[in-house]
PDB file of C-alpha atoms in Angstrom:
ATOM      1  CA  UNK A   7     -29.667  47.506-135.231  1.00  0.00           C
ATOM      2  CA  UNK A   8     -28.713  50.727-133.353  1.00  0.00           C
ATOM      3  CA  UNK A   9     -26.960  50.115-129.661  1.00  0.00           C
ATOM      4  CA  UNK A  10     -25.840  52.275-127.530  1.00  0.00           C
ATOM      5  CA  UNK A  11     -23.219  51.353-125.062  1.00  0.00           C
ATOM      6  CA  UNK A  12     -21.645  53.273-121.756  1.00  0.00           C
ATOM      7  CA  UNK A  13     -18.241  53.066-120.073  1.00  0.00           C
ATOM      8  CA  UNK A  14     -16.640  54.481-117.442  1.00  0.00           C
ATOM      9  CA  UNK A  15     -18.517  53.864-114.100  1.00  0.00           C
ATOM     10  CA  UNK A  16     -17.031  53.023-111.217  1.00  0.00           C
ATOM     11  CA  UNK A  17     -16.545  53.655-107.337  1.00  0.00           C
ATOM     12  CA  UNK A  18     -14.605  57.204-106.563  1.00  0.00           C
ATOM     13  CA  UNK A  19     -14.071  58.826-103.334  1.00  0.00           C
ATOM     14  CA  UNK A  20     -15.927  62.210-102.637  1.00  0.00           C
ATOM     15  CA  UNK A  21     -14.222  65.155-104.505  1.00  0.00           C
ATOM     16  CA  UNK A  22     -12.726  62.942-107.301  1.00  0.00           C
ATOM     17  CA  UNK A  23     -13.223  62.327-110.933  1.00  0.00           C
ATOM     18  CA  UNK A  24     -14.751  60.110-113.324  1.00  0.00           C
ATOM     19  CA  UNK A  25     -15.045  59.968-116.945  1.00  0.00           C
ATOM     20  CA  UNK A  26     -18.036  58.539-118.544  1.00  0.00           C
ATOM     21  CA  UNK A  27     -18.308  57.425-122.905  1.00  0.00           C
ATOM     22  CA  UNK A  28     -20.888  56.183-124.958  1.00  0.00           C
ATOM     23  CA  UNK A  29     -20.975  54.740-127.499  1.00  0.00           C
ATOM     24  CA  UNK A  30     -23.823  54.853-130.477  1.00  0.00           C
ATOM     25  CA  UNK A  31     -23.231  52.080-132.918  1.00  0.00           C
ATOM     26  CA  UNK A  32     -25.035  49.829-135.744  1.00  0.00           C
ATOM     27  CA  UNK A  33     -27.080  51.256-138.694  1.00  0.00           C
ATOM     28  CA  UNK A  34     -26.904  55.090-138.304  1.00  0.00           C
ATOM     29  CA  UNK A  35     -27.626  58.609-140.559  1.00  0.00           C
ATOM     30  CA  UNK A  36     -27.107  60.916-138.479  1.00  0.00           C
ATOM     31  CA  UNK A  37     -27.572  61.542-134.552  1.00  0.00           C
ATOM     32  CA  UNK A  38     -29.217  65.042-133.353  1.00  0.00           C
ATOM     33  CA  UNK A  39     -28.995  65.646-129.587  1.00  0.00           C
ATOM     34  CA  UNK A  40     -26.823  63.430-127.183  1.00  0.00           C
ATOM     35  CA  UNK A  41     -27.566  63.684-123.185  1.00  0.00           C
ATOM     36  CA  UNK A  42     -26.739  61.799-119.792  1.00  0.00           C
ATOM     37  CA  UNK A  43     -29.559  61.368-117.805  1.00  0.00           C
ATOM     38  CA  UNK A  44     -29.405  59.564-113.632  1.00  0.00           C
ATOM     39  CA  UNK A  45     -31.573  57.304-111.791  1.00  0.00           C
ATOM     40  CA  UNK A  46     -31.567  56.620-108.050  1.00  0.00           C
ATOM     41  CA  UNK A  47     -33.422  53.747-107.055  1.00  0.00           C
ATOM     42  CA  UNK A  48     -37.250  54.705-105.985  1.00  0.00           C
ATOM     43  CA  UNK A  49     -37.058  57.722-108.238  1.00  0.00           C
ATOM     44  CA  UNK A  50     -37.749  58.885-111.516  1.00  0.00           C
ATOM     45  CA  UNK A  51     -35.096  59.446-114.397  1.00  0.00           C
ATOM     46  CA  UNK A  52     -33.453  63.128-114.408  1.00  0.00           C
ATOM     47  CA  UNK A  53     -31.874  65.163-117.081  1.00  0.00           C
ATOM     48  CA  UNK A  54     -27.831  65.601-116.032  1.00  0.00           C
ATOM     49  CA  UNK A  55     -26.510  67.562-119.421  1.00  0.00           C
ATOM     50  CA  UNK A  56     -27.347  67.309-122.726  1.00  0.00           C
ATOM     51  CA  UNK A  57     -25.780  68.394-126.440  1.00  0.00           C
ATOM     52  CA  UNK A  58     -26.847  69.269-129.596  1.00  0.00           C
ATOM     53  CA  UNK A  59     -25.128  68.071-132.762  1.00  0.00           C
ATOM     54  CA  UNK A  60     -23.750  71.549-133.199  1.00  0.00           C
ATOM     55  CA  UNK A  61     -22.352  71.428-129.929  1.00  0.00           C
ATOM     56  CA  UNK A  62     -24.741  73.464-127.714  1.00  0.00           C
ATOM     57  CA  UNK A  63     -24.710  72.383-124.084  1.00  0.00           C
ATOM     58  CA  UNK A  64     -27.162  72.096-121.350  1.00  0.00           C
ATOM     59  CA  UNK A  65     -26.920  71.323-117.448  1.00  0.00           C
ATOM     60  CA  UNK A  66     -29.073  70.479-114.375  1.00  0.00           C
ATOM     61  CA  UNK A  67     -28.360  73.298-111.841  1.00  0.00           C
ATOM     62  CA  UNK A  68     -26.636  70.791-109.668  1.00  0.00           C
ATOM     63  CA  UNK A  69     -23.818  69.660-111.960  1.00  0.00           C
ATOM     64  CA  UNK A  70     -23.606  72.893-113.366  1.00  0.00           C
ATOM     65  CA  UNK A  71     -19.864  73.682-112.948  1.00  0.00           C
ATOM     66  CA  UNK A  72     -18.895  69.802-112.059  1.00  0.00           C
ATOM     67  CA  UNK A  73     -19.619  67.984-115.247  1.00  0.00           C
ATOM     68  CA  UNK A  74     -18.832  68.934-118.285  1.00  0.00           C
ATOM     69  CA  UNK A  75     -20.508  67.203-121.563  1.00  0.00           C
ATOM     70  CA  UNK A  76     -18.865  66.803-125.230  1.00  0.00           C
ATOM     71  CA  UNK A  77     -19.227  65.061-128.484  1.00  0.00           C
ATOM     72  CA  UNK A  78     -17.362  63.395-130.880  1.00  0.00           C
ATOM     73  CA  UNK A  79     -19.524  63.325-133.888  1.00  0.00           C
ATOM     74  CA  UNK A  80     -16.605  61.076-136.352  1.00  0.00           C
ATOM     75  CA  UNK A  81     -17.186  58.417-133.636  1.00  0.00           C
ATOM     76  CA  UNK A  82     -20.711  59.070-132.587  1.00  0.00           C
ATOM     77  CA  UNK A  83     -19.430  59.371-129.448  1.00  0.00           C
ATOM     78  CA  UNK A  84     -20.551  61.609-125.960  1.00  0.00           C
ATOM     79  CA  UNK A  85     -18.672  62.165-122.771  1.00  0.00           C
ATOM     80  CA  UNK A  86     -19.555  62.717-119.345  1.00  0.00           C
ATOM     81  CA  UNK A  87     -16.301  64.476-117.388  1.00  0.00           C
ATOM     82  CA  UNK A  88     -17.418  64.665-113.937  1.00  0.00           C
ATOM     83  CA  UNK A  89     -15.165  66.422-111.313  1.00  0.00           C
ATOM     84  CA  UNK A  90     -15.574  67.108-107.647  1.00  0.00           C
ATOM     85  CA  UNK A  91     -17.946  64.284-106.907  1.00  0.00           C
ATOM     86  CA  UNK A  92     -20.018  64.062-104.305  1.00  0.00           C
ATOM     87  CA  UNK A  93     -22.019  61.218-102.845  1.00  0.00           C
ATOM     88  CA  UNK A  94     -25.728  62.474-103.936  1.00  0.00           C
ATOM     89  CA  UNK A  95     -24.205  62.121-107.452  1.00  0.00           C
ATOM     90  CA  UNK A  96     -24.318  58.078-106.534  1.00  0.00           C
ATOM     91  CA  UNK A  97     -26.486  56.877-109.090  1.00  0.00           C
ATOM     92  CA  UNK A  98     -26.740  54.892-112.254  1.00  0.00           C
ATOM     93  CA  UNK A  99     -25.821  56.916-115.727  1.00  0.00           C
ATOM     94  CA  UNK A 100     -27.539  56.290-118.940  1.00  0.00           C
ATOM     95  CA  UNK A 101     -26.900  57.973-122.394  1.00  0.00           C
ATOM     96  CA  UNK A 102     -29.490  59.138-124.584  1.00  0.00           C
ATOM     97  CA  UNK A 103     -29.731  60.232-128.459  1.00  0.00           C
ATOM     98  CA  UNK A 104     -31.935  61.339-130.558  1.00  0.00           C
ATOM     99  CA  UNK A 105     -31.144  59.426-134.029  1.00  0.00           C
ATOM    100  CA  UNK A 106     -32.145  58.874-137.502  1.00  0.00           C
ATOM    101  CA  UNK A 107     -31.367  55.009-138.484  1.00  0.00           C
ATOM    102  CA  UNK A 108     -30.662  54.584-141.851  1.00  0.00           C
ATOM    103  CA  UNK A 109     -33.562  53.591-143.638  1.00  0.00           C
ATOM    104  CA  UNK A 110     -36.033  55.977-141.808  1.00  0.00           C
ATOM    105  CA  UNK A 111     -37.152  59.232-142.368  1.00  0.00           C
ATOM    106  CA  UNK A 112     -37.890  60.124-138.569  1.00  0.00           C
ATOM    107  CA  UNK A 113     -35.604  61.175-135.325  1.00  0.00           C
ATOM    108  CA  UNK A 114     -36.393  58.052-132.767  1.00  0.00           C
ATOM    109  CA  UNK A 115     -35.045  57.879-128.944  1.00  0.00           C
ATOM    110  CA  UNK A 116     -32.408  55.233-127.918  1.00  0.00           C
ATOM    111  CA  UNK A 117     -31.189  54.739-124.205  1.00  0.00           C
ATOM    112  CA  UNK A 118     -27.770  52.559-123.654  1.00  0.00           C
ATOM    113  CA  UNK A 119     -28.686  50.027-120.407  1.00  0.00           C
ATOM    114  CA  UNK A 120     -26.416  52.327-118.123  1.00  0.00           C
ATOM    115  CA  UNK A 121     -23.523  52.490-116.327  1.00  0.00           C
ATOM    116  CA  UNK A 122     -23.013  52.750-112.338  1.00  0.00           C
ATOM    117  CA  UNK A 123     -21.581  55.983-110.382  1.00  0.00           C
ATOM    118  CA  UNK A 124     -20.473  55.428-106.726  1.00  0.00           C
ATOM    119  CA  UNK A 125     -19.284  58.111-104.624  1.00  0.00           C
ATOM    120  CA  UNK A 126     -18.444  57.204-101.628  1.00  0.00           C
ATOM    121  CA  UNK A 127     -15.149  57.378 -98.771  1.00  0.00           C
TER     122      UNK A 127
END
């Protein structure tokens, strides 16, 4: 059984930090892409960065600069730094990845049950 599992969440004041992990554990061959994605209550699910096994990165324009995203592939592990905060980045953080369980021949889609961000004075 494959779980993915987030840390890290938390309240912060506006302009500070917060550093995000997840987690992929259980029966795994190999994980492709890795990405954060936000939901605010009301609205739909939204893309925050993503990463490729190989390491390539991608950002939603308004993180772009704030966040940064890595990998640690020993660990099956991604990160979420986030820096200067600010309270539209309230939300709650789930991690994504794109997996092949051992056993399977195909890439399937897991989401961890999230973690929540508060910015806020």
């Amino acid at each position: 059984q494959v779980q993915l599992v987030e840390s890290g969440g938390g309240l912060v004041q506006p302009g500070g930090s917060l550093r995000l992990s997840c987690v992929a554990s259980g029966s795994i061959s190999s994980i492709n892409r890795m990405g954060w994605y936000l939901q605010v209550p009301g609205q739909q699910r939204e893309l925050v960065a993503s990463i490729s096994e190989g390491g390539s990165t991608s950002y939603a324009d308004s993180v772009k600069g704030r966040f940064t995203i890595s990998r640690d592939n020993a660990k099956n592990t991604v990160f979420l730094q986030m820096n200067s905060l600010k309270p539209e980045d309230t939300a709650v953080y789930s991690c994504n990845a794109i997996l092949r369980p051992k056993g399977r021949l195909v890439y399937m889609d897991y989401w961890g049950k999230g973690t929540m961000v508060t910015v806020s004075s």
